């Protein structure tokens, strides 16, 4: 099973500058309107003004919703068996799918609710064992839900490269507003010396303007 590395690698400032310039030059459709109500915090999944807590668990994760006094009693566990979550639990070919092993939060559509990127680096893609993929779950008034979630792998149309076994795509994930347009973009790392950036645009995270980075990086939050 793939495990997190102890050493976190960060992008050099020159690379980040070049990357930002590239994203700003991309055409992803009409300009977005100013946000009506951006999320108070990247992990405020239900938009109530309080931070929530997503905690990895065995083949899933649990969200504990916050209150004015901190973590509350309301909680929800999400696995690959939850409604709206694509993929099949335990089909990695001898490995657990590692769904929820890597989590990253951010508001990717400026709707006032935090969203969550969920890595499944050992997910089987087609016939490729442990090729990996990433889910993006939407936040809403009732909190995180699998309904309408996004699923990206190397086999997704528009994503650079191809799905290959044991590469662990989504071993590292981050939602961060790299181009400073108010939407959190999705960066996905893997076990090979390449990574993919999926910019957010009208309608949320997509593959329009996706970039492949010629480096291996564990993107820090």
PDB file of N, CA, C and O in Angstrom, residues 88-148:
ATOM      1  N   UNK A  88     -15.440   1.184  -6.744  1.00  0.00           N
ATOM      2  CA  UNK A  88     -15.817  -0.012  -5.986  1.00  0.00           C
ATOM      3  C   UNK A  88     -14.814  -0.258  -4.869  1.00  0.00           C
ATOM      4  O   UNK A  88     -13.603  -0.276  -5.105  1.00  0.00           O
ATOM      5  N   UNK A  89     -15.320  -0.427  -3.680  1.00  0.00           N
ATOM      6  CA  UNK A  89     -14.450  -0.646  -2.541  1.00  0.00           C
ATOM      7  C   UNK A  89     -13.754  -2.007  -2.647  1.00  0.00           C
ATOM      8  O   UNK A  89     -14.366  -3.016  -2.961  1.00  0.00           O
ATOM      9  N   UNK A  90     -12.441  -2.001  -2.409  1.00  0.00           N
ATOM     10  CA  UNK A  90     -11.694  -3.251  -2.326  1.00  0.00           C
ATOM     11  C   UNK A  90     -11.376  -3.899  -3.652  1.00  0.00           C
ATOM     12  O   UNK A  90     -11.157  -5.106  -3.716  1.00  0.00           O
ATOM     13  N   UNK A  91     -11.317  -3.125  -4.757  1.00  0.00           N
ATOM     14  CA  UNK A  91     -11.016  -3.739  -6.052  1.00  0.00           C
ATOM     15  C   UNK A  91      -9.603  -3.393  -6.530  1.00  0.00           C
ATOM     16  O   UNK A  91      -9.305  -3.436  -7.710  1.00  0.00           O
ATOM     17  N   UNK A  92      -8.721  -3.064  -5.591  1.00  0.00           N
ATOM     18  CA  UNK A  92      -7.393  -2.581  -5.969  1.00  0.00           C
ATOM     19  C   UNK A  92      -6.419  -3.692  -6.308  1.00  0.00           C
ATOM     20  O   UNK A  92      -5.275  -3.441  -6.632  1.00  0.00           O
ATOM     21  N   UNK A  93      -6.848  -4.927  -6.229  1.00  0.00           N
ATOM     22  CA  UNK A  93      -5.972  -6.030  -6.580  1.00  0.00           C
ATOM     23  C   UNK A  93      -5.023  -6.396  -5.456  1.00  0.00           C
ATOM     24  O   UNK A  93      -3.810  -6.455  -5.649  1.00  0.00           O
ATOM     25  N   UNK A  94      -5.570  -6.653  -4.286  1.00  0.00           N
ATOM     26  CA  UNK A  94      -4.732  -7.044  -3.162  1.00  0.00           C
ATOM     27  C   UNK A  94      -4.468  -5.932  -2.175  1.00  0.00           C
ATOM     28  O   UNK A  94      -3.967  -6.173  -1.091  1.00  0.00           O
ATOM     29  N   UNK A  95      -4.792  -4.704  -2.570  1.00  0.00           N
ATOM     30  CA  UNK A  95      -4.605  -3.565  -1.686  1.00  0.00           C
ATOM     31  C   UNK A  95      -5.965  -2.949  -1.364  1.00  0.00           C
ATOM     32  O   UNK A  95      -6.904  -3.070  -2.139  1.00  0.00           O
ATOM     33  N   UNK A  96      -6.043  -2.238  -0.235  1.00  0.00           N
ATOM     34  CA  UNK A  96      -7.225  -1.420   0.005  1.00  0.00           C
ATOM     35  C   UNK A  96      -7.156  -0.245  -0.972  1.00  0.00           C
ATOM     36  O   UNK A  96      -6.075   0.138  -1.422  1.00  0.00           O
ATOM     37  N   UNK A  97      -8.302   0.335  -1.306  1.00  0.00           N
ATOM     38  CA  UNK A  97      -8.314   1.428  -2.274  1.00  0.00           C
ATOM     39  C   UNK A  97      -7.718   2.712  -1.710  1.00  0.00           C
ATOM     40  O   UNK A  97      -7.393   3.628  -2.445  1.00  0.00           O
ATOM     41  N   UNK A  98      -7.591   2.776  -0.387  1.00  0.00           N
ATOM     42  CA  UNK A  98      -7.053   3.950   0.304  1.00  0.00           C
ATOM     43  C   UNK A  98      -7.940   5.176   0.126  1.00  0.00           C
ATOM     44  O   UNK A  98      -7.461   6.312   0.149  1.00  0.00           O
ATOM     45  N   UNK A  99      -9.245   4.955  -0.060  1.00  0.00           N
ATOM     46  CA  UNK A  99     -10.196   6.055  -0.163  1.00  0.00           C
ATOM     47  C   UNK A  99     -10.173   6.856   1.136  1.00  0.00           C
ATOM     48  O   UNK A  99     -10.371   6.313   2.223  1.00  0.00           O
ATOM     49  N   UNK A 100      -9.902   8.149   1.029  1.00  0.00           N
ATOM     50  CA  UNK A 100      -9.871   9.009   2.197  1.00  0.00           C
ATOM     51  C   UNK A 100      -8.529   9.105   2.882  1.00  0.00           C
ATOM     52  O   UNK A 100      -8.386   9.816   3.876  1.00  0.00           O
ATOM     53  N   UNK A 101      -7.520   8.429   2.345  1.00  0.00           N
ATOM     54  CA  UNK A 101      -6.191   8.489   2.964  1.00  0.00           C
ATOM     55  C   UNK A 101      -5.598   9.881   2.842  1.00  0.00           C
ATOM     56  O   UNK A 101      -4.850  10.334   3.695  1.00  0.00           O
ATOM     57  N   UNK A 102      -5.939  10.562   1.758  1.00  0.00           N
ATOM     58  CA  UNK A 102      -5.470  11.933   1.537  1.00  0.00           C
ATOM     59  C   UNK A 102      -6.673  12.840   1.344  1.00  0.00           C
ATOM     60  O   UNK A 102      -7.539  12.574   0.505  1.00  0.00           O
ATOM     61  N   UNK A 103      -6.758  13.920   2.147  1.00  0.00           N
ATOM     62  CA  UNK A 103      -7.884  14.845   2.105  1.00  0.00           C
ATOM     63  C   UNK A 103      -7.378  16.274   1.939  1.00  0.00           C
ATOM     64  O   UNK A 103      -6.329  16.627   2.473  1.00  0.00           O
ATOM     65  N   UNK A 104      -8.140  17.095   1.215  1.00  0.00           N
ATOM     66  CA  UNK A 104      -7.796  18.509   1.076  1.00  0.00           C
ATOM     67  C   UNK A 104      -9.081  19.310   0.913  1.00  0.00           C
ATOM     68  O   UNK A 104      -9.971  18.930   0.158  1.00  0.00           O
ATOM     69  N   UNK A 105      -9.162  20.422   1.642  1.00  0.00           N
ATOM     70  CA  UNK A 105     -10.404  21.189   1.629  1.00  0.00           C
ATOM     71  C   UNK A 105     -10.215  22.536   0.936  1.00  0.00           C
ATOM     72  O   UNK A 105      -9.116  23.083   0.890  1.00  0.00           O
ATOM     73  N   UNK A 106     -11.320  23.056   0.384  1.00  0.00           N
ATOM     74  CA  UNK A 106     -11.322  24.361  -0.263  1.00  0.00           C
ATOM     75  C   UNK A 106     -12.659  24.598  -0.954  1.00  0.00           C
ATOM     76  O   UNK A 106     -13.357  23.658  -1.317  1.00  0.00           O
ATOM     77  N   UNK A 107     -13.021  25.868  -1.130  1.00  0.00           N
ATOM     78  CA  UNK A 107     -14.276  26.205  -1.805  1.00  0.00           C
ATOM     79  C   UNK A 107     -13.970  26.402  -3.283  1.00  0.00           C
ATOM     80  O   UNK A 107     -13.441  27.439  -3.684  1.00  0.00           O
ATOM     81  N   UNK A 108     -14.299  25.408  -4.139  1.00  0.00           N
ATOM     82  CA  UNK A 108     -13.889  25.490  -5.530  1.00  0.00           C
ATOM     83  C   UNK A 108     -14.869  26.253  -6.420  1.00  0.00           C
ATOM     84  O   UNK A 108     -14.567  26.526  -7.582  1.00  0.00           O
ATOM     85  N   UNK A 109     -16.048  26.626  -5.905  1.00  0.00           N
ATOM     86  CA  UNK A 109     -17.002  27.358  -6.743  1.00  0.00           C
ATOM     87  C   UNK A 109     -17.584  28.593  -6.072  1.00  0.00           C
ATOM     88  O   UNK A 109     -18.569  29.157  -6.540  1.00  0.00           O
ATOM     89  N   UNK A 110     -16.982  29.011  -4.971  1.00  0.00           N
ATOM     90  CA  UNK A 110     -17.379  30.244  -4.282  1.00  0.00           C
ATOM     91  C   UNK A 110     -18.861  30.298  -3.946  1.00  0.00           C
ATOM     92  O   UNK A 110     -19.519  31.328  -4.083  1.00  0.00           O
ATOM     93  N   UNK A 111     -19.402  29.170  -3.505  1.00  0.00           N
ATOM     94  CA  UNK A 111     -20.824  29.145  -3.154  1.00  0.00           C
ATOM     95  C   UNK A 111     -21.046  29.299  -1.653  1.00  0.00           C
ATOM     96  O   UNK A 111     -22.171  29.216  -1.173  1.00  0.00           O
ATOM     97  N   UNK A 112     -19.971  29.534  -0.907  1.00  0.00           N
ATOM     98  CA  UNK A 112     -20.100  29.719   0.530  1.00  0.00           C
ATOM     99  C   UNK A 112     -19.941  28.449   1.338  1.00  0.00           C
ATOM    100  O   UNK A 112     -20.020  28.486   2.568  1.00  0.00           O
ATOM    101  N   UNK A 113     -19.699  27.318   0.666  1.00  0.00           N
ATOM    102  CA  UNK A 113     -19.539  26.040   1.349  1.00  0.00           C
ATOM    103  C   UNK A 113     -18.174  25.425   1.010  1.00  0.00           C
ATOM    104  O   UNK A 113     -17.771  25.406  -0.157  1.00  0.00           O
ATOM    105  N   UNK A 114     -17.479  24.941   2.020  1.00  0.00           N
ATOM    106  CA  UNK A 114     -16.224  24.262   1.770  1.00  0.00           C
ATOM    107  C   UNK A 114     -16.468  22.936   1.050  1.00  0.00           C
ATOM    108  O   UNK A 114     -17.476  22.274   1.279  1.00  0.00           O
ATOM    109  N   UNK A 115     -15.570  22.575   0.160  1.00  0.00           N
ATOM    110  CA  UNK A 115     -15.626  21.309  -0.563  1.00  0.00           C
ATOM    111  C   UNK A 115     -14.424  20.467  -0.156  1.00  0.00           C
ATOM    112  O   UNK A 115     -13.481  20.971   0.453  1.00  0.00           O
ATOM    113  N   UNK A 116     -14.446  19.177  -0.503  1.00  0.00           N
ATOM    114  CA  UNK A 116     -13.372  18.289  -0.056  1.00  0.00           C
ATOM    115  C   UNK A 116     -12.885  17.401  -1.191  1.00  0.00           C
ATOM    116  O   UNK A 116     -13.683  16.716  -1.837  1.00  0.00           O
ATOM    117  N   UNK A 117     -11.574  17.430  -1.445  1.00  0.00           N
ATOM    118  CA  UNK A 117     -10.948  16.503  -2.390  1.00  0.00           C
ATOM    119  C   UNK A 117     -10.518  15.268  -1.604  1.00  0.00           C
ATOM    120  O   UNK A 117      -9.904  15.378  -0.542  1.00  0.00           O
ATOM    121  N   UNK A 118     -10.860  14.099  -2.133  1.00  0.00           N
ATOM    122  CA  UNK A 118     -10.614  12.837  -1.437  1.00  0.00           C
ATOM    123  C   UNK A 118      -9.794  11.913  -2.332  1.00  0.00           C
ATOM    124  O   UNK A 118     -10.272  11.466  -3.372  1.00  0.00           O
ATOM    125  N   UNK A 119      -8.572  11.639  -1.956  1.00  0.00           N
ATOM    126  CA  UNK A 119      -7.728  10.758  -2.751  1.00  0.00           C
ATOM    127  C   UNK A 119      -8.070   9.289  -2.545  1.00  0.00           C
ATOM    128  O   UNK A 119      -8.431   8.867  -1.449  1.00  0.00           O
ATOM    129  N   UNK A 120      -7.977   8.523  -3.633  1.00  0.00           N
ATOM    130  CA  UNK A 120      -8.116   7.063  -3.587  1.00  0.00           C
ATOM    131  C   UNK A 120      -6.978   6.493  -4.447  1.00  0.00           C
ATOM    132  O   UNK A 120      -7.200   5.989  -5.544  1.00  0.00           O
ATOM    133  N   UNK A 121      -5.732   6.602  -3.971  1.00  0.00           N
ATOM    134  CA  UNK A 121      -4.564   6.300  -4.803  1.00  0.00           C
ATOM    135  C   UNK A 121      -4.412   4.848  -5.214  1.00  0.00           C
ATOM    136  O   UNK A 121      -3.661   4.551  -6.141  1.00  0.00           O
ATOM    137  N   UNK A 122      -5.112   3.957  -4.553  1.00  0.00           N
ATOM    138  CA  UNK A 122      -5.010   2.546  -4.926  1.00  0.00           C
ATOM    139  C   UNK A 122      -6.259   2.037  -5.650  1.00  0.00           C
ATOM    140  O   UNK A 122      -6.425   0.830  -5.834  1.00  0.00           O
ATOM    141  N   UNK A 123      -7.112   2.959  -6.087  1.00  0.00           N
ATOM    142  CA  UNK A 123      -8.310   2.568  -6.827  1.00  0.00           C
ATOM    143  C   UNK A 123      -7.924   1.949  -8.173  1.00  0.00           C
ATOM    144  O   UNK A 123      -7.022   2.410  -8.864  1.00  0.00           O
ATOM    145  N   UNK A 124      -8.612   0.881  -8.541  1.00  0.00           N
ATOM    146  CA  UNK A 124      -8.399   0.260  -9.840  1.00  0.00           C
ATOM    147  C   UNK A 124      -9.101   1.089 -10.914  1.00  0.00           C
ATOM    148  O   UNK A 124     -10.255   1.468 -10.757  1.00  0.00           O
ATOM    149  N   UNK A 125      -8.404   1.393 -11.991  1.00  0.00           N
ATOM    150  CA  UNK A 125      -8.964   2.176 -13.089  1.00  0.00           C
ATOM    151  C   UNK A 125      -8.924   1.321 -14.349  1.00  0.00           C
ATOM    152  O   UNK A 125      -7.849   1.011 -14.860  1.00  0.00           O
ATOM    153  N   UNK A 126     -10.096   0.908 -14.821  1.00  0.00           N
ATOM    154  CA  UNK A 126     -10.124  -0.037 -15.933  1.00  0.00           C
ATOM    155  C   UNK A 126      -9.479  -1.344 -15.491  1.00  0.00           C
ATOM    156  O   UNK A 126      -9.875  -1.937 -14.493  1.00  0.00           O
ATOM    157  N   UNK A 127      -8.446  -1.748 -16.194  1.00  0.00           N
ATOM    158  CA  UNK A 127      -7.717  -2.960 -15.829  1.00  0.00           C
ATOM    159  C   UNK A 127      -6.439  -2.654 -15.047  1.00  0.00           C
ATOM    160  O   UNK A 127      -5.699  -3.563 -14.687  1.00  0.00           O
ATOM    161  N   UNK A 128      -6.213  -1.369 -14.786  1.00  0.00           N
ATOM    162  CA  UNK A 128      -4.963  -0.947 -14.153  1.00  0.00           C
ATOM    163  C   UNK A 128      -5.108  -0.909 -12.625  1.00  0.00           C
ATOM    164  O   UNK A 128      -5.810  -0.072 -12.075  1.00  0.00           O
ATOM    165  N   UNK A 129      -4.451  -1.832 -11.938  1.00  0.00           N
ATOM    166  CA  UNK A 129      -4.521  -1.904 -10.485  1.00  0.00           C
ATOM    167  C   UNK A 129      -3.768  -0.728  -9.857  1.00  0.00           C
ATOM    168  O   UNK A 129      -2.692  -0.354 -10.308  1.00  0.00           O
ATOM    169  N   UNK A 130      -4.377  -0.199  -8.808  1.00  0.00           N
ATOM    170  CA  UNK A 130      -3.753   0.893  -8.045  1.00  0.00           C
ATOM    171  C   UNK A 130      -3.318   2.062  -8.923  1.00  0.00           C
ATOM    172  O   UNK A 130      -2.294   2.691  -8.666  1.00  0.00           O
ATOM    173  N   UNK A 131      -4.094   2.339  -9.972  1.00  0.00           N
ATOM    174  CA  UNK A 131      -3.798   3.509 -10.805  1.00  0.00           C
ATOM    175  C   UNK A 131      -4.197   4.796 -10.087  1.00  0.00           C
ATOM    176  O   UNK A 131      -3.550   5.826 -10.220  1.00  0.00           O
ATOM    177  N   UNK A 132      -5.292   4.743  -9.324  1.00  0.00           N
ATOM    178  CA  UNK A 132      -5.675   5.852  -8.468  1.00  0.00           C
ATOM    179  C   UNK A 132      -6.566   6.903  -9.109  1.00  0.00           C
ATOM    180  O   UNK A 132      -6.659   7.021 -10.334  1.00  0.00           O
ATOM    181  N   UNK A 133      -7.228   7.661  -8.261  1.00  0.00           N
ATOM    182  CA  UNK A 133      -8.085   8.745  -8.700  1.00  0.00           C
ATOM    183  C   UNK A 133      -8.464   9.629  -7.519  1.00  0.00           C
ATOM    184  O   UNK A 133      -8.143   9.321  -6.366  1.00  0.00           O
ATOM    185  N   UNK A 134      -9.123  10.728  -7.818  1.00  0.00           N
ATOM    186  CA  UNK A 134      -9.518  11.670  -6.769  1.00  0.00           C
ATOM    187  C   UNK A 134     -10.990  12.035  -6.927  1.00  0.00           C
ATOM    188  O   UNK A 134     -11.479  12.261  -8.028  1.00  0.00           O
ATOM    189  N   UNK A 135     -11.699  12.045  -5.824  1.00  0.00           N
ATOM    190  CA  UNK A 135     -13.091  12.489  -5.753  1.00  0.00           C
ATOM    191  C   UNK A 135     -13.100  13.930  -5.247  1.00  0.00           C
ATOM    192  O   UNK A 135     -12.274  14.303  -4.410  1.00  0.00           O
ATOM    193  N   UNK A 136     -14.042  14.733  -5.726  1.00  0.00           N
ATOM    194  CA  UNK A 136     -14.268  16.055  -5.145  1.00  0.00           C
ATOM    195  C   UNK A 136     -15.718  16.106  -4.697  1.00  0.00           C
ATOM    196  O   UNK A 136     -16.640  16.022  -5.509  1.00  0.00           O
ATOM    197  N   UNK A 137     -15.913  16.204  -3.384  1.00  0.00           N
ATOM    198  CA  UNK A 137     -17.259  16.226  -2.798  1.00  0.00           C
ATOM    199  C   UNK A 137     -17.671  17.660  -2.527  1.00  0.00           C
ATOM    200  O   UNK A 137     -16.873  18.469  -2.040  1.00  0.00           O
ATOM    201  N   UNK A 138     -18.925  17.950  -2.829  1.00  0.00           N
ATOM    202  CA  UNK A 138     -19.447  19.295  -2.643  1.00  0.00           C
ATOM    203  C   UNK A 138     -19.986  19.501  -1.225  1.00  0.00           C
ATOM    204  O   UNK A 138     -20.620  18.621  -0.655  1.00  0.00           O
ATOM    205  N   UNK A 139     -19.756  20.704  -0.723  1.00  0.00           N
ATOM    206  CA  UNK A 139     -20.392  21.103   0.515  1.00  0.00           C
ATOM    207  C   UNK A 139     -21.763  21.695   0.224  1.00  0.00           C
ATOM    208  O   UNK A 139     -22.063  22.060  -0.913  1.00  0.00           O
ATOM    209  N   UNK A 140     -22.595  21.798   1.233  1.00  0.00           N
ATOM    210  CA  UNK A 140     -23.934  22.353   1.060  1.00  0.00           C
ATOM    211  C   UNK A 140     -24.559  22.636   2.403  1.00  0.00           C
ATOM    212  O   UNK A 140     -23.930  22.450   3.449  1.00  0.00           O
ATOM    213  N   UNK A 141     -25.799  23.069   2.411  1.00  0.00           N
ATOM    214  CA  UNK A 141     -26.479  23.442   3.647  1.00  0.00           C
ATOM    215  C   UNK A 141     -26.493  22.308   4.655  1.00  0.00           C
ATOM    216  O   UNK A 141     -26.425  22.521   5.866  1.00  0.00           O
ATOM    217  N   UNK A 142     -26.554  21.056   4.157  1.00  0.00           N
ATOM    218  CA  UNK A 142     -26.571  19.902   5.052  1.00  0.00           C
ATOM    219  C   UNK A 142     -25.186  19.285   5.225  1.00  0.00           C
ATOM    220  O   UNK A 142     -25.045  18.243   5.852  1.00  0.00           O
ATOM    221  N   UNK A 143     -24.172  19.938   4.661  1.00  0.00           N
ATOM    222  CA  UNK A 143     -22.806  19.436   4.800  1.00  0.00           C
ATOM    223  C   UNK A 143     -22.338  18.712   3.551  1.00  0.00           C
ATOM    224  O   UNK A 143     -22.936  18.835   2.478  1.00  0.00           O
ATOM    225  N   UNK A 144     -21.267  17.954   3.684  1.00  0.00           N
ATOM    226  CA  UNK A 144     -20.702  17.239   2.542  1.00  0.00           C
ATOM    227  C   UNK A 144     -21.631  16.131   2.047  1.00  0.00           C
ATOM    228  O   UNK A 144     -22.287  15.464   2.842  1.00  0.00           O
ATOM    229  N   UNK A 145     -21.641  15.960   0.732  1.00  0.00           N
ATOM    230  CA  UNK A 145     -22.460  14.911   0.145  1.00  0.00           C
ATOM    231  C   UNK A 145     -21.756  14.331  -1.074  1.00  0.00           C
ATOM    232  O   UNK A 145     -20.989  15.025  -1.752  1.00  0.00           O
ATOM    233  N   UNK A 146     -22.030  13.058  -1.351  1.00  0.00           N
ATOM    234  CA  UNK A 146     -21.486  12.428  -2.541  1.00  0.00           C
ATOM    235  C   UNK A 146     -22.302  12.747  -3.780  1.00  0.00           C
ATOM    236  O   UNK A 146     -21.835  12.553  -4.904  1.00  0.00           O
ATOM    237  N   UNK A 147     -23.510  13.246  -3.600  1.00  0.00           N
ATOM    238  CA  UNK A 147     -24.373  13.586  -4.731  1.00  0.00           C
ATOM    239  C   UNK A 147     -23.743  14.702  -5.558  1.00  0.00           C
ATOM    240  O   UNK A 147     -23.382  15.753  -5.027  1.00  0.00           O
ATOM    241  N   UNK A 148     -23.573  14.458  -6.847  1.00  0.00           N
ATOM    242  CA  UNK A 148     -22.964  15.452  -7.715  1.00  0.00           C
ATOM    243  C   UNK A 148     -21.460  15.560  -7.570  1.00  0.00           C
ATOM    244  O   UNK A 148     -20.861  16.529  -8.046  1.00  0.00           O
TER     245      UNK A 148
END
